[in-house]
């Protein structure tokens, strides 16, 4: 049994002014053939799970193509076409395949294809025999489309956010495709698309508002004939027709059951809708609360959420630290210009820097600070533990660690970096336990790492391209109506779900 492996992952923020080219993938991950195994086999990523389960099940893994870029703006049209051509060329050279495992993100947008995942998945399906099953994983933030559903035999989303179960979901998909190829099961998939957008602030699966939904999903899995089900929380920063939440159910040969259970799960999601938009804490309130708390606190900078495609150089919280005379706090900014100035000055030097807000003004204005350069680094580090995104190797480029006389520590990087690993600090000689307040530019993803050192978390309603307040985002193309953006939206779960969005 020969099973092909294809992964193409990008979370595309259409409100970002940072377009995504081929170089964005080259900086992160762009490999073919055996390079896919070398890069991902031992990772906590779903592709690592593909390899592990196929090897254990006696199947031959045929790695074909893997591409991943840090979340940012839509993929440039030429870059998307180039990557698609590369994928199809490698597919053609892969030889006979009995099945294909895929790992799309589910919230990818390109300049030429708003439903970029649906497009490349449909092209893939058209390129192979109808007898070759295609089974894949999806990020829990996928904006599922009918075309994605039509282009695969089964899709399985991560069940945790922060995403710590990626490898497990990859193994689940690989086991399913081996059973399908052997004729043991016959996956039948149904999806339902309620008119609902869940605030990113309420998308942590460990917290109370999502628990009833996942309990129902887990109970459904105990029914005979149910192979899988998935809750797609959605990605609100992709202004496309597919934006919003959805559900999937996969059964063994019973399409009617798949439709019934998907409708049941979507109905439960809709019934909980009032739980999915919470209070918004201002920067001033958050900093004041953290300063007065006896516990070490992580401030989650929701408006400058790097893992959601934001700029990584937002200064709102840094400015609030200065205004409230905060001491013993840490913040990281993407600022290549300031890194160069620190390197030129050298370790131990003091200088005045205009920090941050160089990408845009959506996330604050530059902050002028006098700092002392504490240390300089190359910015590479490794994470051994399962963390959000399943990433093992990180490279934030040349890095400078600076301190102010007021007691602030500012890490400056020459590449945008997601705050998914405490090794980002340890590798630069910083102990996160030594700070009273740490800023992580994210919402839920940083919790997996930062809860090792922070007893308390505060989600902060900062402005920006990843604002948690969806009413502030300039949507033009999303489907309408969507609750809570259209608060009077009404909807009833269909008696028999279809593969088209519900109206």
PDB file of C-alpha atoms in Angstrom, residues 361-503:
ATOM      1  CA  UNK A 361      -0.306  52.132  12.451  1.00  0.00           C
ATOM      2  CA  UNK A 362      -3.096  49.667  13.188  1.00  0.00           C
ATOM      3  CA  UNK A 363      -1.289  48.449  16.297  1.00  0.00           C
ATOM      4  CA  UNK A 364      -0.059  51.683  17.868  1.00  0.00           C
ATOM      5  CA  UNK A 365       2.596  54.319  17.242  1.00  0.00           C
ATOM      6  CA  UNK A 366       6.380  54.058  17.627  1.00  0.00           C
ATOM      7  CA  UNK A 367       7.579  54.312  21.227  1.00  0.00           C
ATOM      8  CA  UNK A 368      10.797  56.248  21.937  1.00  0.00           C
ATOM      9  CA  UNK A 369      12.834  54.571  24.670  1.00  0.00           C
ATOM     10  CA  UNK A 370      16.371  54.821  25.986  1.00  0.00           C
ATOM     11  CA  UNK A 371      17.647  51.285  26.418  1.00  0.00           C
ATOM     12  CA  UNK A 372      20.772  49.370  27.310  1.00  0.00           C
ATOM     13  CA  UNK A 373      21.677  46.471  25.028  1.00  0.00           C
ATOM     14  CA  UNK A 374      21.838  43.468  27.307  1.00  0.00           C
ATOM     15  CA  UNK A 375      22.678  40.740  24.764  1.00  0.00           C
ATOM     16  CA  UNK A 376      22.723  39.863  21.061  1.00  0.00           C
ATOM     17  CA  UNK A 377      21.691  36.515  19.541  1.00  0.00           C
ATOM     18  CA  UNK A 378      21.195  34.698  16.243  1.00  0.00           C
ATOM     19  CA  UNK A 379      17.584  33.900  17.163  1.00  0.00           C
ATOM     20  CA  UNK A 380      17.352  30.165  16.529  1.00  0.00           C
ATOM     21  CA  UNK A 381      15.826  27.857  19.109  1.00  0.00           C
ATOM     22  CA  UNK A 382      14.228  24.427  19.410  1.00  0.00           C
ATOM     23  CA  UNK A 383      11.084  23.265  21.222  1.00  0.00           C
ATOM     24  CA  UNK A 384      10.956  19.632  22.316  1.00  0.00           C
ATOM     25  CA  UNK A 385       7.499  19.607  23.911  1.00  0.00           C
ATOM     26  CA  UNK A 386       4.127  19.478  22.127  1.00  0.00           C
ATOM     27  CA  UNK A 387       3.135  23.085  21.570  1.00  0.00           C
ATOM     28  CA  UNK A 388       0.582  24.917  19.456  1.00  0.00           C
ATOM     29  CA  UNK A 389       1.347  24.476  15.770  1.00  0.00           C
ATOM     30  CA  UNK A 390       3.496  21.378  16.210  1.00  0.00           C
ATOM     31  CA  UNK A 391       6.615  23.385  15.328  1.00  0.00           C
ATOM     32  CA  UNK A 392       9.986  22.109  16.519  1.00  0.00           C
ATOM     33  CA  UNK A 393      12.534  24.455  14.926  1.00  0.00           C
ATOM     34  CA  UNK A 394      12.202  28.252  15.197  1.00  0.00           C
ATOM     35  CA  UNK A 395      14.180  31.104  13.658  1.00  0.00           C
ATOM     36  CA  UNK A 396      13.315  34.692  14.599  1.00  0.00           C
ATOM     37  CA  UNK A 397      16.442  36.069  12.959  1.00  0.00           C
ATOM     38  CA  UNK A 398      19.018  38.257  14.614  1.00  0.00           C
ATOM     39  CA  UNK A 399      17.795  39.295  18.038  1.00  0.00           C
ATOM     40  CA  UNK A 400      18.634  41.973  20.583  1.00  0.00           C
ATOM     41  CA  UNK A 401      17.579  41.957  24.238  1.00  0.00           C
ATOM     42  CA  UNK A 402      17.333  45.433  25.741  1.00  0.00           C
ATOM     43  CA  UNK A 403      16.487  46.880  29.151  1.00  0.00           C
ATOM     44  CA  UNK A 404      15.200  50.250  30.256  1.00  0.00           C
ATOM     45  CA  UNK A 405      16.104  51.994  33.481  1.00  0.00           C
ATOM     46  CA  UNK A 406      12.439  51.651  34.495  1.00  0.00           C
ATOM     47  CA  UNK A 407      12.717  47.855  34.530  1.00  0.00           C
ATOM     48  CA  UNK A 408      11.240  46.839  31.180  1.00  0.00           C
ATOM     49  CA  UNK A 409      12.866  44.126  29.079  1.00  0.00           C
ATOM     50  CA  UNK A 410      12.287  44.378  25.336  1.00  0.00           C
ATOM     51  CA  UNK A 411      13.252  41.576  22.954  1.00  0.00           C
ATOM     52  CA  UNK A 412      13.717  42.825  19.385  1.00  0.00           C
ATOM     53  CA  UNK A 413      13.645  40.365  16.481  1.00  0.00           C
ATOM     54  CA  UNK A 414      14.442  40.687  12.789  1.00  0.00           C
ATOM     55  CA  UNK A 415      11.739  38.171  11.827  1.00  0.00           C
ATOM     56  CA  UNK A 416       8.183  37.956  13.101  1.00  0.00           C
ATOM     57  CA  UNK A 417       7.920  35.218  15.700  1.00  0.00           C
ATOM     58  CA  UNK A 418       4.917  33.413  17.158  1.00  0.00           C
ATOM     59  CA  UNK A 419       5.038  33.172  20.987  1.00  0.00           C
ATOM     60  CA  UNK A 420       4.563  29.416  21.082  1.00  0.00           C
ATOM     61  CA  UNK A 421       7.677  28.445  23.047  1.00  0.00           C
ATOM     62  CA  UNK A 422       9.395  29.630  26.219  1.00  0.00           C
ATOM     63  CA  UNK A 423      12.644  28.602  24.539  1.00  0.00           C
ATOM     64  CA  UNK A 424      12.334  31.956  22.793  1.00  0.00           C
ATOM     65  CA  UNK A 425      13.307  33.500  26.151  1.00  0.00           C
ATOM     66  CA  UNK A 426      15.557  30.786  27.570  1.00  0.00           C
ATOM     67  CA  UNK A 427      17.661  30.692  24.388  1.00  0.00           C
ATOM     68  CA  UNK A 428      18.436  34.383  24.891  1.00  0.00           C
ATOM     69  CA  UNK A 429      19.440  34.022  28.530  1.00  0.00           C
ATOM     70  CA  UNK A 430      16.096  35.199  29.930  1.00  0.00           C
ATOM     71  CA  UNK A 431      14.227  33.394  32.692  1.00  0.00           C
ATOM     72  CA  UNK A 432      10.473  33.983  32.308  1.00  0.00           C
ATOM     73  CA  UNK A 433      10.088  33.320  36.042  1.00  0.00           C
ATOM     74  CA  UNK A 434      12.037  36.514  36.741  1.00  0.00           C
ATOM     75  CA  UNK A 435       9.284  38.765  35.342  1.00  0.00           C
ATOM     76  CA  UNK A 436       6.050  39.787  37.002  1.00  0.00           C
ATOM     77  CA  UNK A 437       4.290  40.515  33.681  1.00  0.00           C
ATOM     78  CA  UNK A 438       4.943  38.919  30.302  1.00  0.00           C
ATOM     79  CA  UNK A 439       3.279  39.948  27.054  1.00  0.00           C
ATOM     80  CA  UNK A 440       2.498  37.215  24.516  1.00  0.00           C
ATOM     81  CA  UNK A 441       1.191  38.406  21.180  1.00  0.00           C
ATOM     82  CA  UNK A 442      -1.597  35.876  20.818  1.00  0.00           C
ATOM     83  CA  UNK A 443      -4.938  34.805  22.269  1.00  0.00           C
ATOM     84  CA  UNK A 444      -5.043  31.086  23.040  1.00  0.00           C
ATOM     85  CA  UNK A 445      -2.003  29.551  21.351  1.00  0.00           C
ATOM     86  CA  UNK A 446       0.624  30.950  23.797  1.00  0.00           C
ATOM     87  CA  UNK A 447      -1.146  29.412  26.788  1.00  0.00           C
ATOM     88  CA  UNK A 448       0.291  25.959  26.071  1.00  0.00           C
ATOM     89  CA  UNK A 449       3.807  27.244  26.776  1.00  0.00           C
ATOM     90  CA  UNK A 450       3.231  30.153  29.129  1.00  0.00           C
ATOM     91  CA  UNK A 451       1.049  28.286  31.629  1.00  0.00           C
ATOM     92  CA  UNK A 452       4.243  26.581  32.807  1.00  0.00           C
ATOM     93  CA  UNK A 453       5.319  29.903  34.347  1.00  0.00           C
ATOM     94  CA  UNK A 454       2.187  32.084  34.522  1.00  0.00           C
ATOM     95  CA  UNK A 455      -0.657  31.260  36.948  1.00  0.00           C
ATOM     96  CA  UNK A 456      -2.767  34.087  35.496  1.00  0.00           C
ATOM     97  CA  UNK A 457      -3.737  35.159  31.959  1.00  0.00           C
ATOM     98  CA  UNK A 458      -5.560  38.284  30.818  1.00  0.00           C
ATOM     99  CA  UNK A 459      -6.821  38.641  27.257  1.00  0.00           C
ATOM    100  CA  UNK A 460      -6.414  42.266  26.253  1.00  0.00           C
ATOM    101  CA  UNK A 461      -8.631  44.002  23.712  1.00  0.00           C
ATOM    102  CA  UNK A 462      -5.904  45.798  21.790  1.00  0.00           C
ATOM    103  CA  UNK A 463      -6.683  47.185  18.324  1.00  0.00           C
ATOM    104  CA  UNK A 464      -5.224  45.741  15.148  1.00  0.00           C
ATOM    105  CA  UNK A 465      -5.609  43.334  12.264  1.00  0.00           C
ATOM    106  CA  UNK A 466      -6.482  40.541  14.716  1.00  0.00           C
ATOM    107  CA  UNK A 467      -8.823  42.494  16.959  1.00  0.00           C
ATOM    108  CA  UNK A 468     -11.006  40.206  19.058  1.00  0.00           C
ATOM    109  CA  UNK A 469     -13.862  42.637  18.524  1.00  0.00           C
ATOM    110  CA  UNK A 470     -15.100  41.481  15.124  1.00  0.00           C
ATOM    111  CA  UNK A 471     -17.357  44.531  14.810  1.00  0.00           C
ATOM    112  CA  UNK A 472     -14.237  46.671  14.257  1.00  0.00           C
ATOM    113  CA  UNK A 473     -13.048  44.680  11.225  1.00  0.00           C
ATOM    114  CA  UNK A 474     -13.864  46.114   7.753  1.00  0.00           C
ATOM    115  CA  UNK A 475     -15.522  43.047   6.223  1.00  0.00           C
ATOM    116  CA  UNK A 476     -16.547  43.244   2.563  1.00  0.00           C
ATOM    117  CA  UNK A 477     -16.855  39.636   1.399  1.00  0.00           C
ATOM    118  CA  UNK A 478     -17.952  37.447   4.321  1.00  0.00           C
ATOM    119  CA  UNK A 479     -21.238  35.584   4.203  1.00  0.00           C
ATOM    120  CA  UNK A 480     -24.256  37.348   5.671  1.00  0.00           C
ATOM    121  CA  UNK A 481     -25.977  37.128   8.015  1.00  0.00           C
ATOM    122  CA  UNK A 482     -23.547  35.936  10.686  1.00  0.00           C
ATOM    123  CA  UNK A 483     -24.288  36.050  14.375  1.00  0.00           C
ATOM    124  CA  UNK A 484     -23.236  38.120  16.377  1.00  0.00           C
ATOM    125  CA  UNK A 485     -22.315  40.603  13.627  1.00  0.00           C
ATOM    126  CA  UNK A 486     -25.961  40.544  12.606  1.00  0.00           C
ATOM    127  CA  UNK A 487     -27.499  40.041  16.070  1.00  0.00           C
ATOM    128  CA  UNK A 488     -31.024  39.362  14.769  1.00  0.00           C
ATOM    129  CA  UNK A 489     -29.903  36.319  12.758  1.00  0.00           C
ATOM    130  CA  UNK A 490     -32.213  33.320  13.085  1.00  0.00           C
ATOM    131  CA  UNK A 491     -31.455  29.755  12.048  1.00  0.00           C
ATOM    132  CA  UNK A 492     -32.714  26.215  12.547  1.00  0.00           C
ATOM    133  CA  UNK A 493     -30.519  23.172  12.100  1.00  0.00           C
ATOM    134  CA  UNK A 494     -31.583  21.238   8.978  1.00  0.00           C
ATOM    135  CA  UNK A 495     -33.362  17.946   9.425  1.00  0.00           C
ATOM    136  CA  UNK A 496     -31.040  16.501   6.768  1.00  0.00           C
ATOM    137  CA  UNK A 497     -27.723  18.323   6.430  1.00  0.00           C
ATOM    138  CA  UNK A 498     -26.310  19.048   2.996  1.00  0.00           C
ATOM    139  CA  UNK A 499     -22.910  19.866   1.654  1.00  0.00           C
ATOM    140  CA  UNK A 500     -23.926  23.464   0.958  1.00  0.00           C
ATOM    141  CA  UNK A 501     -23.950  26.377   3.423  1.00  0.00           C
ATOM    142  CA  UNK A 502     -27.276  26.852   5.169  1.00  0.00           C
ATOM    143  CA  UNK A 503     -29.102  30.092   4.354  1.00  0.00           C
TER     144      UNK A 503
END
